[in-house]
Coordinates of C-alpha atoms and ligand atoms in Angstrom, one line a residue:
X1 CA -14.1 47.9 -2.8
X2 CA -12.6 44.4 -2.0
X3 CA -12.6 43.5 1.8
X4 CA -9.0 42.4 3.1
X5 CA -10.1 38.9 3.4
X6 CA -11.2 39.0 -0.7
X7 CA -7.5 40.3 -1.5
X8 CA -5.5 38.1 0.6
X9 CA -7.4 35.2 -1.4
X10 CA -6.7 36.8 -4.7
X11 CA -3.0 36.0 -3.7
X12 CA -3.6 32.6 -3.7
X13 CA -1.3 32.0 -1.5
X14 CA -1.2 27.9 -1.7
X15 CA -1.0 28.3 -5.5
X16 CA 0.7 25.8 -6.9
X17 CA 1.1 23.5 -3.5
X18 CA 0.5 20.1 -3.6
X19 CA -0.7 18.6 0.1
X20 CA -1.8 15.6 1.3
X21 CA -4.6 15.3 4.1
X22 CA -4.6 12.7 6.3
X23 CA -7.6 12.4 8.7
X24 CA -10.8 13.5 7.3
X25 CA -13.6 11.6 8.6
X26 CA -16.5 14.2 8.0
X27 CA -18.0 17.8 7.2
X28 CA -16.9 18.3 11.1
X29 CA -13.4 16.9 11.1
X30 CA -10.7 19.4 11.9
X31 CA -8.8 17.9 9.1
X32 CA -11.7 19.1 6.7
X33 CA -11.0 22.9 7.9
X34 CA -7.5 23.3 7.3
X35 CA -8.4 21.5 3.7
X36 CA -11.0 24.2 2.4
X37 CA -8.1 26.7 3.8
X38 CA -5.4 25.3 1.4
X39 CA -7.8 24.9 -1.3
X40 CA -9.4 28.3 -1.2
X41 CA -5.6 29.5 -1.3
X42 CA -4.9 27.6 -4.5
X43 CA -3.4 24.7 -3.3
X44 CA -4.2 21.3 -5.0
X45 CA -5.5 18.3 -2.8
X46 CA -5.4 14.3 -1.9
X47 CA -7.3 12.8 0.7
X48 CA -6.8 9.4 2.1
X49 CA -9.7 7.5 3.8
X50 CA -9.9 4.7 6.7
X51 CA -11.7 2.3 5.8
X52 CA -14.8 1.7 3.1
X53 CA -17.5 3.3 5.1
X54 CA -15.2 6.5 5.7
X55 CA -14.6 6.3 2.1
X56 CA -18.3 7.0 1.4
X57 CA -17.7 10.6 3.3
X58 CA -14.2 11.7 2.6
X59 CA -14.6 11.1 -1.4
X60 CA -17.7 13.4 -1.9
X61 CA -15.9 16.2 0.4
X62 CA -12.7 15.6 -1.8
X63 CA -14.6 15.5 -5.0
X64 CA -16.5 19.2 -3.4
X65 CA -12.9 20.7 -3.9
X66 CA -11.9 19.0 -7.3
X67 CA -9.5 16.5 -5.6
X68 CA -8.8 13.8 -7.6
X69 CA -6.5 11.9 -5.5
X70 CA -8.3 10.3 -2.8
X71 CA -6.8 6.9 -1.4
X72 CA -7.0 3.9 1.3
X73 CA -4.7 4.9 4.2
X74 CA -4.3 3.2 7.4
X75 CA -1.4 4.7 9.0
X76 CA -0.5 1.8 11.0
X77 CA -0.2 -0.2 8.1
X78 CA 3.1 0.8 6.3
X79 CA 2.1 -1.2 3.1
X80 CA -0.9 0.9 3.1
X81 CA 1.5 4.4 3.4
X82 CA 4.2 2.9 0.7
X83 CA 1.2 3.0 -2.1
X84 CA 0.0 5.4 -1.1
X85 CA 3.6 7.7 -1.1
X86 CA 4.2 5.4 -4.3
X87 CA 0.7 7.2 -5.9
X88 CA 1.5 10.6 -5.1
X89 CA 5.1 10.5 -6.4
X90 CA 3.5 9.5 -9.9
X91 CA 0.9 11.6 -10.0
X92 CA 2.3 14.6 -8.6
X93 CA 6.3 13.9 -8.6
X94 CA 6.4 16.2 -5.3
X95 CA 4.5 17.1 -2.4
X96 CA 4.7 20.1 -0.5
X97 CA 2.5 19.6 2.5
X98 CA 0.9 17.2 4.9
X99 CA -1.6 17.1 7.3
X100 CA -1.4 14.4 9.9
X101 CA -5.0 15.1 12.0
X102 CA -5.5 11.8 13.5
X103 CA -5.6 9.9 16.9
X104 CA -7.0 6.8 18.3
X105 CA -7.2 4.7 21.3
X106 CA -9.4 2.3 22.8
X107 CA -12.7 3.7 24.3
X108 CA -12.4 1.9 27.6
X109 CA -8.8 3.7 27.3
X110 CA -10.2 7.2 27.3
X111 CA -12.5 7.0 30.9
X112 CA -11.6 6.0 34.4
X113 CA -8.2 5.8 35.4
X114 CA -5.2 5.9 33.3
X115 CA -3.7 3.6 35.8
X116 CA -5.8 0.9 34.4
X117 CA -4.6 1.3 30.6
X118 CA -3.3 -2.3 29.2
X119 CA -0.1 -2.7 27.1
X120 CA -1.9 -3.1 24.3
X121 CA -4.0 -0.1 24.7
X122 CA -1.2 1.6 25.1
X123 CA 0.8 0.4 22.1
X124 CA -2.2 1.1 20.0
X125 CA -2.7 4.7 20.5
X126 CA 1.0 5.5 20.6
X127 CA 1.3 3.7 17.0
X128 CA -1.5 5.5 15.5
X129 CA -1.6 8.7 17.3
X130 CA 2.5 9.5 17.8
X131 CA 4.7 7.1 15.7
X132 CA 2.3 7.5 12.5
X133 CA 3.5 10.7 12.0
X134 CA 7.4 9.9 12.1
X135 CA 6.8 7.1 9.3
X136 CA 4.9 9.6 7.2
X137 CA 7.3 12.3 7.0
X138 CA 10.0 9.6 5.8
X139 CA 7.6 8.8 3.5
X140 CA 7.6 12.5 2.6
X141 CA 11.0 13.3 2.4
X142 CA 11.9 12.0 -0.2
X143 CA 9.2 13.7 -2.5
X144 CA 9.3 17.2 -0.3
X145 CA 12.1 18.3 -3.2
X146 CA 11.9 22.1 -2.5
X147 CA 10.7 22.3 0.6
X148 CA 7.8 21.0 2.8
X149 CA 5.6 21.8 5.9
X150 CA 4.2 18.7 7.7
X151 CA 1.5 19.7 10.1
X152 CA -0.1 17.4 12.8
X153 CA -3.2 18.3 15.9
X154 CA -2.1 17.9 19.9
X155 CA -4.7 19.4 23.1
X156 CA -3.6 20.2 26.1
X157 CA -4.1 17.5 27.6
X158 CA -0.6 16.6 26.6
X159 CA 0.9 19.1 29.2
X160 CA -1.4 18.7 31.9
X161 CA -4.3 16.3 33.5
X162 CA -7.4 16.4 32.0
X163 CA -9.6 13.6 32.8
X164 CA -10.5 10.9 30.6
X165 CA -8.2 12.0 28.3
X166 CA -5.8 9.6 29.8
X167 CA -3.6 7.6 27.2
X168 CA -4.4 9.8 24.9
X169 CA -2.6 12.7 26.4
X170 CA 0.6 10.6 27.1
X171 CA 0.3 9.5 23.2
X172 CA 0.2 13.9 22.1
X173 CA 2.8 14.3 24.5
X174 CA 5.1 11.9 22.8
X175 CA 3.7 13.7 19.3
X176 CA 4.4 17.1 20.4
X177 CA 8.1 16.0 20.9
X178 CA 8.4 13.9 17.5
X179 CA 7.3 17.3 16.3
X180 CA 10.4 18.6 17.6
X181 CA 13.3 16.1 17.0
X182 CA 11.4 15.7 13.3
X183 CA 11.7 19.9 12.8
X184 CA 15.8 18.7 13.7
X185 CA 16.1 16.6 11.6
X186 CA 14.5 17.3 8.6
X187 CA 15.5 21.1 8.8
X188 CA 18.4 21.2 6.4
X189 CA 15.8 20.5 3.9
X190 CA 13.9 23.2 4.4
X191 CA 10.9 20.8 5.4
X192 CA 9.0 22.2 8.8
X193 CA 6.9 20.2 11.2
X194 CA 4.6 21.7 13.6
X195 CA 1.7 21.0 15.8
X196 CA -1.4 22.9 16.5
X197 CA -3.2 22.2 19.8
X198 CA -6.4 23.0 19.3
X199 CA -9.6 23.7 22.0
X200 CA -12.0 21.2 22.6
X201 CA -14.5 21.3 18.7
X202 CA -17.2 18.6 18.9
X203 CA -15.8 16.1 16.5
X204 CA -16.2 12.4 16.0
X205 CA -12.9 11.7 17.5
X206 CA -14.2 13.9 20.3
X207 CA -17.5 12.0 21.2
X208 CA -14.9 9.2 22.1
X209 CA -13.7 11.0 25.4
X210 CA -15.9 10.2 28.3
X211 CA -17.9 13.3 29.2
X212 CA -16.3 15.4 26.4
X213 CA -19.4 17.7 27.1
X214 CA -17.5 18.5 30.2
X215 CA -14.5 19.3 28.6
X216 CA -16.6 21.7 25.9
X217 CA -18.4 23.9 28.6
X218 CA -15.2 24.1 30.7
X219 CA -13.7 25.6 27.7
X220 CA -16.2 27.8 27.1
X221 CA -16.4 29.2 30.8
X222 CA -13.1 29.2 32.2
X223 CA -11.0 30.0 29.1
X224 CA -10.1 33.8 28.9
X225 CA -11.8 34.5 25.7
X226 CA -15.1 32.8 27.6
X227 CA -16.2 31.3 24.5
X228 CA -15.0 27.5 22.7
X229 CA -13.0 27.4 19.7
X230 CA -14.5 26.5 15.6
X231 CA -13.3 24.4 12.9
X232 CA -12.8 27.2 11.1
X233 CA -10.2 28.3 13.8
X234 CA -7.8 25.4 13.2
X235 CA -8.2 25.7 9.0
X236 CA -7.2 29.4 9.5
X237 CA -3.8 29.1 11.8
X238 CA -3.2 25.5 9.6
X239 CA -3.1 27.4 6.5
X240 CA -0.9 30.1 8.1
X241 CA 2.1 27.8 9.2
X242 CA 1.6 25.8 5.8
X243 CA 2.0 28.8 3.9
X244 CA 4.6 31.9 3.3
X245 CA 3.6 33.4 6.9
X246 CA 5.2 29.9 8.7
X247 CA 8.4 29.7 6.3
X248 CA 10.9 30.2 9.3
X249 CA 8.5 28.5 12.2
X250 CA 9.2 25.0 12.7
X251 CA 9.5 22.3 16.0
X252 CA 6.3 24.4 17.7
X253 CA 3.4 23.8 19.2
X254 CA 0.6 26.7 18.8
X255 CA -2.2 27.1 20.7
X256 CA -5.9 28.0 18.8
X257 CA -7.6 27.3 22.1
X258 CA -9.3 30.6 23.3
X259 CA -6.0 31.1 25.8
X260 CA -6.9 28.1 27.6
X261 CA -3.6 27.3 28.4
X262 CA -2.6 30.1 30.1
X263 CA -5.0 28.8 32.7
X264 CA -3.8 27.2 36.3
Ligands
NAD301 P1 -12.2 13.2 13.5 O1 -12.8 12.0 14.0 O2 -12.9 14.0 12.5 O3 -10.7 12.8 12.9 C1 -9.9 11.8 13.4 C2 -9.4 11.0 12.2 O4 -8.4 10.1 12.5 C3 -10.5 10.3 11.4 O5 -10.5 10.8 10.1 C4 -10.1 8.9 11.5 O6 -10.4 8.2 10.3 C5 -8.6 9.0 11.6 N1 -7.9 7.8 12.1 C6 -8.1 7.1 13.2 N2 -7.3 6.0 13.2 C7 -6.7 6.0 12.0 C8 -5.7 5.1 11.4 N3 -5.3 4.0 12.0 N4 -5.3 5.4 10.1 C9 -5.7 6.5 9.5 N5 -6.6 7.4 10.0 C10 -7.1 7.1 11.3 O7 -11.8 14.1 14.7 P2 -10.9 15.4 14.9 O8 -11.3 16.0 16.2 O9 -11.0 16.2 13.7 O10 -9.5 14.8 15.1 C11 -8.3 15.2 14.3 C12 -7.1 15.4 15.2 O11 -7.4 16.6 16.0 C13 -6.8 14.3 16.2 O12 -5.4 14.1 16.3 C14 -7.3 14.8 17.5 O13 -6.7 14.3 18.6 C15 -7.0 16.3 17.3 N6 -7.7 17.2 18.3 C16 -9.0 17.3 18.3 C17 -9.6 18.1 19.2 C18 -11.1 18.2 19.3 O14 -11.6 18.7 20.3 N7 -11.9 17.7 18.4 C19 -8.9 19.0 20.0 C20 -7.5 19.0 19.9 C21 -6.9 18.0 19.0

Protein backbone atom coordinates (compact mmCIF):
# COMPACT_ATOMS: atom_id res chain seq x y z
CA UNK A 1 0.00 0.00 0.00
CA UNK A 2 1.25 3.47 -1.06
CA UNK A 3 2.16 5.84 1.90
CA UNK A 4 0.39 9.40 1.60
CA UNK A 5 3.58 11.06 0.77
CA UNK A 6 3.95 8.31 -2.52
CA UNK A 7 0.36 9.42 -3.64
CA UNK A 8 0.49 12.99 -3.24
CA UNK A 9 3.69 12.71 -5.64
CA UNK A 10 1.76 10.59 -8.14
CA UNK A 11 -0.35 13.80 -8.49
CA UNK A 12 2.36 15.62 -9.70
CA UNK A 13 1.28 18.47 -8.64
CA UNK A 14 3.89 20.95 -10.57
CA UNK A 15 3.20 19.05 -13.72
CA UNK A 16 3.46 20.95 -16.39
CA UNK A 17 5.03 24.26 -14.53
CA UNK A 18 7.71 25.97 -15.76
CA UNK A 19 9.92 27.91 -12.87
CA UNK A 20 12.85 29.69 -12.75
CA UNK A 21 15.26 29.49 -9.66
CA UNK A 22 17.18 32.17 -8.76
CA UNK A 23 19.80 31.67 -5.92
CA UNK A 24 21.32 28.37 -5.89
CA UNK A 25 24.77 28.41 -4.77
CA UNK A 26 25.12 24.70 -3.49
CA UNK A 27 23.79 21.20 -2.35
CA UNK A 28 22.92 23.38 0.98
CA UNK A 29 21.35 26.42 -0.54
CA UNK A 30 17.77 26.90 0.45
CA UNK A 31 17.10 27.67 -3.09
CA UNK A 32 18.20 24.05 -3.90
CA UNK A 33 15.32 22.63 -1.54
CA UNK A 34 12.34 24.28 -2.86
CA UNK A 35 13.94 23.07 -6.49
CA UNK A 36 13.91 19.21 -5.79
CA UNK A 37 10.27 20.11 -4.36
CA UNK A 38 9.01 21.49 -7.78
CA UNK A 39 10.81 18.94 -9.62
CA UNK A 40 9.72 15.89 -7.75
CA UNK A 41 6.07 17.44 -8.33
CA UNK A 42 6.61 17.48 -12.11
CA UNK A 43 7.52 20.86 -12.62
CA UNK A 44 10.26 21.66 -15.22
CA UNK A 45 13.35 23.80 -14.22
CA UNK A 46 16.02 26.76 -15.05
CA UNK A 47 18.67 27.82 -12.93
CA UNK A 48 20.65 30.89 -13.13
CA UNK A 49 24.26 31.08 -11.65
CA UNK A 50 26.48 34.13 -10.23
CA UNK A 51 29.39 34.07 -11.52
CA UNK A 52 31.87 31.21 -13.27
CA UNK A 53 32.93 29.47 -10.17
CA UNK A 54 29.15 29.19 -8.97
CA UNK A 55 28.54 27.98 -12.36
CA UNK A 56 30.75 24.95 -11.68
CA UNK A 57 28.04 24.03 -8.76
CA UNK A 58 24.69 25.11 -9.83
CA UNK A 59 25.07 23.38 -13.45
CA UNK A 60 25.74 19.78 -12.18
CA UNK A 61 22.73 20.19 -9.45
CA UNK A 62 20.65 21.53 -12.47
CA UNK A 63 21.78 18.87 -14.80
CA UNK A 64 20.92 16.16 -11.42
CA UNK A 65 17.23 17.16 -12.23
CA UNK A 66 17.34 17.20 -16.18
CA UNK A 67 17.29 21.11 -16.35
CA UNK A 68 18.49 22.23 -19.37
CA UNK A 69 18.22 25.84 -18.92
CA UNK A 70 20.84 27.05 -16.65
CA UNK A 71 22.10 30.76 -17.24
CA UNK A 72 24.42 33.78 -16.05
CA UNK A 73 22.34 36.00 -13.77
CA UNK A 74 23.47 38.84 -11.69
CA UNK A 75 20.41 40.40 -10.48
CA UNK A 76 21.87 43.78 -10.16
CA UNK A 77 22.68 43.84 -13.55
CA UNK A 78 19.47 44.40 -15.60
CA UNK A 79 21.24 43.49 -18.97
CA UNK A 80 22.04 40.32 -17.37
CA UNK A 81 17.98 39.77 -16.30
CA UNK A 82 16.77 41.10 -20.00
CA UNK A 83 18.71 37.86 -21.55
CA UNK A 84 18.06 36.10 -19.45
CA UNK A 85 13.85 36.82 -19.46
CA UNK A 86 14.70 37.12 -23.33
CA UNK A 87 15.94 33.08 -23.13
CA UNK A 88 13.21 31.82 -21.18
CA UNK A 89 10.47 33.47 -23.39
CA UNK A 90 12.02 31.50 -26.39
CA UNK A 91 12.57 28.51 -24.93
CA UNK A 92 9.57 28.12 -22.88
CA UNK A 93 7.11 31.01 -24.22
CA UNK A 94 5.74 31.24 -20.49
CA UNK A 95 6.82 30.86 -16.99
CA UNK A 96 4.79 30.03 -14.19
CA UNK A 97 7.10 30.42 -11.23
CA UNK A 98 10.02 32.11 -9.61
CA UNK A 99 12.16 31.78 -6.87
CA UNK A 100 14.02 34.81 -5.78
CA UNK A 101 16.33 33.13 -2.69
CA UNK A 102 19.07 35.68 -2.56
CA UNK A 103 20.66 38.40 -0.39
CA UNK A 104 23.93 40.16 -0.02
CA UNK A 105 25.73 42.74 1.81
CA UNK A 106 29.05 43.60 2.81
CA UNK A 107 30.72 41.46 5.51
CA UNK A 108 31.89 44.33 7.62
CA UNK A 109 28.07 45.27 7.13
CA UNK A 110 26.73 42.17 8.92
CA UNK A 111 28.82 42.64 12.57
CA UNK A 112 29.15 45.47 14.97
CA UNK A 113 26.85 48.20 14.87
CA UNK A 114 24.40 48.94 12.28
CA UNK A 115 25.01 52.56 13.05
CA UNK A 116 28.26 52.27 11.34
CA UNK A 117 26.82 50.95 7.89
CA UNK A 118 28.09 53.31 4.85
CA UNK A 119 25.88 54.54 2.04
CA UNK A 120 27.26 52.32 -0.09
CA UNK A 121 26.81 49.30 1.98
CA UNK A 122 23.68 50.23 2.26
CA UNK A 123 22.68 50.74 -1.32
CA UNK A 124 24.30 47.45 -2.13
CA UNK A 125 22.31 45.16 -0.12
CA UNK A 126 19.02 46.94 -0.68
CA UNK A 127 19.72 46.50 -4.63
CA UNK A 128 20.46 42.97 -4.40
CA UNK A 129 18.51 41.77 -1.57
CA UNK A 130 15.04 44.11 -1.91
CA UNK A 131 14.80 45.92 -5.24
CA UNK A 132 16.06 42.67 -7.26
CA UNK A 133 12.99 41.14 -6.79
CA UNK A 134 10.66 44.07 -8.05
CA UNK A 135 12.74 44.10 -11.46
CA UNK A 136 12.34 40.42 -11.74
CA UNK A 137 8.73 40.16 -11.53
CA UNK A 138 8.47 42.92 -14.34
CA UNK A 139 10.50 40.82 -16.07
CA UNK A 140 8.04 38.09 -15.32
CA UNK A 141 4.93 39.53 -16.10
CA UNK A 142 4.94 39.68 -19.20
CA UNK A 143 5.63 35.87 -19.72
CA UNK A 144 3.38 34.79 -16.48
CA UNK A 145 0.34 34.38 -19.30
CA UNK A 146 -2.03 32.31 -17.04
CA UNK A 147 -0.99 32.93 -13.96
CA UNK A 148 2.18 33.00 -11.76
CA UNK A 149 3.54 32.61 -8.17
CA UNK A 150 6.84 34.54 -7.51
CA UNK A 151 8.33 33.43 -4.28
CA UNK A 152 11.29 35.13 -2.42
CA UNK A 153 13.21 34.17 1.47
CA UNK A 154 13.02 37.01 4.57
CA UNK A 155 14.22 36.01 8.67
CA UNK A 156 13.06 37.55 11.34
CA UNK A 157 15.35 39.66 11.70
CA UNK A 158 13.28 41.95 9.45
CA UNK A 159 10.74 42.52 12.42
CA UNK A 160 12.94 42.66 15.23
CA UNK A 161 16.77 43.14 16.35
CA UNK A 162 18.90 40.48 15.95
CA UNK A 163 22.47 41.23 16.11
CA UNK A 164 24.79 41.31 13.38
CA UNK A 165 22.12 40.94 11.12
CA UNK A 166 22.11 44.65 10.86
CA UNK A 167 21.60 46.01 7.19
CA UNK A 168 20.48 42.99 6.25
CA UNK A 169 17.37 42.96 8.27
CA UNK A 170 16.42 46.66 7.20
CA UNK A 171 17.12 45.30 3.37
CA UNK A 172 14.13 41.93 4.25
CA UNK A 173 12.17 44.42 5.82
CA UNK A 174 11.86 46.53 2.71
CA UNK A 175 11.45 42.88 0.82
CA UNK A 176 8.82 41.72 2.91
CA UNK A 177 6.80 45.00 1.92
CA UNK A 178 7.73 44.84 -1.97
CA UNK A 179 6.16 41.39 -1.35
CA UNK A 180 3.05 43.15 -0.51
CA UNK A 181 2.58 46.20 -2.82
CA UNK A 182 3.93 43.59 -5.70
CA UNK A 183 0.81 40.84 -4.51
CA UNK A 184 -1.31 44.49 -5.34
CA UNK A 185 -0.25 45.02 -8.11
CA UNK A 186 0.21 42.14 -10.04
CA UNK A 187 -3.11 40.54 -8.53
CA UNK A 188 -5.49 41.07 -11.35
CA UNK A 189 -3.31 38.70 -13.18
CA UNK A 190 -3.61 36.12 -11.10
CA UNK A 191 0.20 36.26 -10.41
CA UNK A 192 0.99 35.82 -6.43
CA UNK A 193 4.08 36.95 -4.48
CA UNK A 194 4.94 35.69 -1.23
CA UNK A 195 7.77 35.43 1.18
CA UNK A 196 8.88 32.65 3.45
CA UNK A 197 10.91 33.55 6.54
CA UNK A 198 12.76 30.85 7.29
CA UNK A 199 14.81 29.72 10.75
CA UNK A 200 18.41 30.11 10.92
CA UNK A 201 19.81 26.59 8.27
CA UNK A 202 23.64 26.70 7.99
CA UNK A 203 24.05 28.05 4.48
CA UNK A 204 26.82 29.85 2.73
CA UNK A 205 24.92 33.02 2.82
CA UNK A 206 24.69 32.23 6.56
CA UNK A 207 28.50 31.78 7.43
CA UNK A 208 28.44 35.53 6.42
CA UNK A 209 26.63 36.79 9.66
CA UNK A 210 29.01 37.29 12.47
CA UNK A 211 28.52 34.52 15.04
CA UNK A 212 25.70 32.87 13.09
CA UNK A 213 26.56 29.85 15.45
CA UNK A 214 24.83 31.99 17.93
CA UNK A 215 21.97 32.59 16.08
CA UNK A 216 21.66 28.49 15.25
CA UNK A 217 21.75 27.37 18.93
CA UNK A 218 19.48 30.18 20.06
CA UNK A 219 17.13 28.72 17.62
CA UNK A 220 17.36 25.52 18.66
CA UNK A 221 16.96 26.32 22.50
CA UNK A 222 14.61 29.00 22.80
CA UNK A 223 12.24 28.35 19.89
CA UNK A 224 9.04 26.35 20.99
CA UNK A 225 9.60 23.35 18.91
CA UNK A 226 13.30 23.35 20.77
CA UNK A 227 14.89 22.14 17.77
CA UNK A 228 16.38 24.33 14.38
CA UNK A 229 14.71 24.16 11.18
CA UNK A 230 16.05 21.93 7.63
CA UNK A 231 16.34 22.62 4.04
CA UNK A 232 14.00 20.41 3.51
CA UNK A 233 11.52 22.56 5.64
CA UNK A 234 11.65 25.60 3.27
CA UNK A 235 11.47 23.11 -0.18
CA UNK A 236 8.19 21.66 1.48
CA UNK A 237 6.06 25.06 2.47
CA UNK A 238 7.92 26.67 -1.06
CA UNK A 239 6.31 24.02 -3.01
CA UNK A 240 3.06 24.43 -1.14
CA UNK A 241 2.38 28.23 -1.93
CA UNK A 242 3.85 27.57 -5.52
CA UNK A 243 1.42 25.02 -6.13
CA UNK A 244 -2.64 24.36 -6.09
CA UNK A 245 -2.65 24.61 -2.09
CA UNK A 246 -1.33 28.61 -2.33
CA UNK A 247 -3.75 29.62 -5.39
CA UNK A 248 -5.65 32.21 -3.21
CA UNK A 249 -2.58 33.21 -0.72
CA UNK A 250 -0.70 36.05 -1.90
CA UNK A 251 1.09 39.52 -0.17
CA UNK A 252 2.25 37.00 3.01
CA UNK A 253 4.93 36.35 4.86
CA UNK A 254 5.06 32.64 6.45
CA UNK A 255 7.03 31.56 9.05
CA UNK A 256 8.95 27.79 8.71
CA UNK A 257 10.91 28.74 11.74
CA UNK A 258 10.15 26.22 14.63
CA UNK A 259 7.54 29.19 16.12
CA UNK A 260 10.43 31.31 16.71
CA UNK A 261 8.51 34.26 16.15
CA UNK A 262 6.01 33.93 18.60
CA UNK A 263 8.93 34.54 20.93
CA UNK A 264 9.36 37.91 23.13
P1 LIG B 1 23.06 30.63 -0.28
O1 LIG B 1 24.38 31.27 -0.12
O2 LIG B 1 23.01 29.22 -0.63
O3 LIG B 1 22.18 31.47 -1.32
C1 LIG B 1 22.32 32.85 -1.52
C2 LIG B 1 22.35 33.07 -3.00
O4 LIG B 1 22.33 34.46 -3.33
C3 LIG B 1 23.59 32.46 -3.67
O5 LIG B 1 23.20 31.52 -4.65
C4 LIG B 1 24.26 33.66 -4.31
O6 LIG B 1 24.88 33.32 -5.53
C5 LIG B 1 23.05 34.55 -4.54
N1 LIG B 1 23.42 35.94 -4.82
C6 LIG B 1 24.08 36.83 -4.02
N2 LIG B 1 24.23 38.00 -4.68
C7 LIG B 1 23.67 37.84 -5.91
C8 LIG B 1 23.54 38.67 -7.07
N3 LIG B 1 24.01 39.92 -7.10
N4 LIG B 1 22.91 38.17 -8.16
C9 LIG B 1 22.43 36.90 -8.16
N5 LIG B 1 22.53 36.06 -7.11
C10 LIG B 1 23.15 36.53 -5.99
O7 LIG B 1 22.30 30.90 1.12
P2 LIG B 1 20.78 30.70 1.55
O8 LIG B 1 20.79 30.70 3.04
O9 LIG B 1 20.17 29.58 0.82
O10 LIG B 1 20.12 32.08 1.11
C11 LIG B 1 18.97 32.16 0.28
C12 LIG B 1 17.99 33.19 0.83
O11 LIG B 1 17.45 32.70 2.05
C13 LIG B 1 18.60 34.55 1.14
O12 LIG B 1 17.68 35.55 0.76
C14 LIG B 1 18.73 34.51 2.64
O13 LIG B 1 18.75 35.81 3.22
C15 LIG B 1 17.48 33.75 2.98
N6 LIG B 1 17.43 33.19 4.34
C16 LIG B 1 18.42 32.36 4.78
C17 LIG B 1 18.35 31.85 6.07
C18 LIG B 1 19.45 30.96 6.58
O14 LIG B 1 19.56 30.81 7.82
N7 LIG B 1 20.25 30.34 5.76
C19 LIG B 1 17.27 32.17 6.91
C20 LIG B 1 16.26 32.99 6.42
C21 LIG B 1 16.36 33.51 5.13
Amino acid sequence: MSTTNERYWAERPYAGQKALIIGVANERSLAWAIARELHQGGAELAFTYLGEALERRVRPLAESIGATIVEPCNVSDDQQMELLFKKLGEKWGKLDTVIHSVAFANREDLEGRFVDTSREGFRVAMDVSAYSLVALARYAEPLMTQGGSLLTLSYYGAEKVVPNYNVMGVAKAALEACVRYLAWDLGPKKIRVNAISAGAVKTLAAAGIRDFRSMLAAAAENTPLRETIHQEDVGRLGGFLCGPGGVHITGSTMYVDSGAHIMG
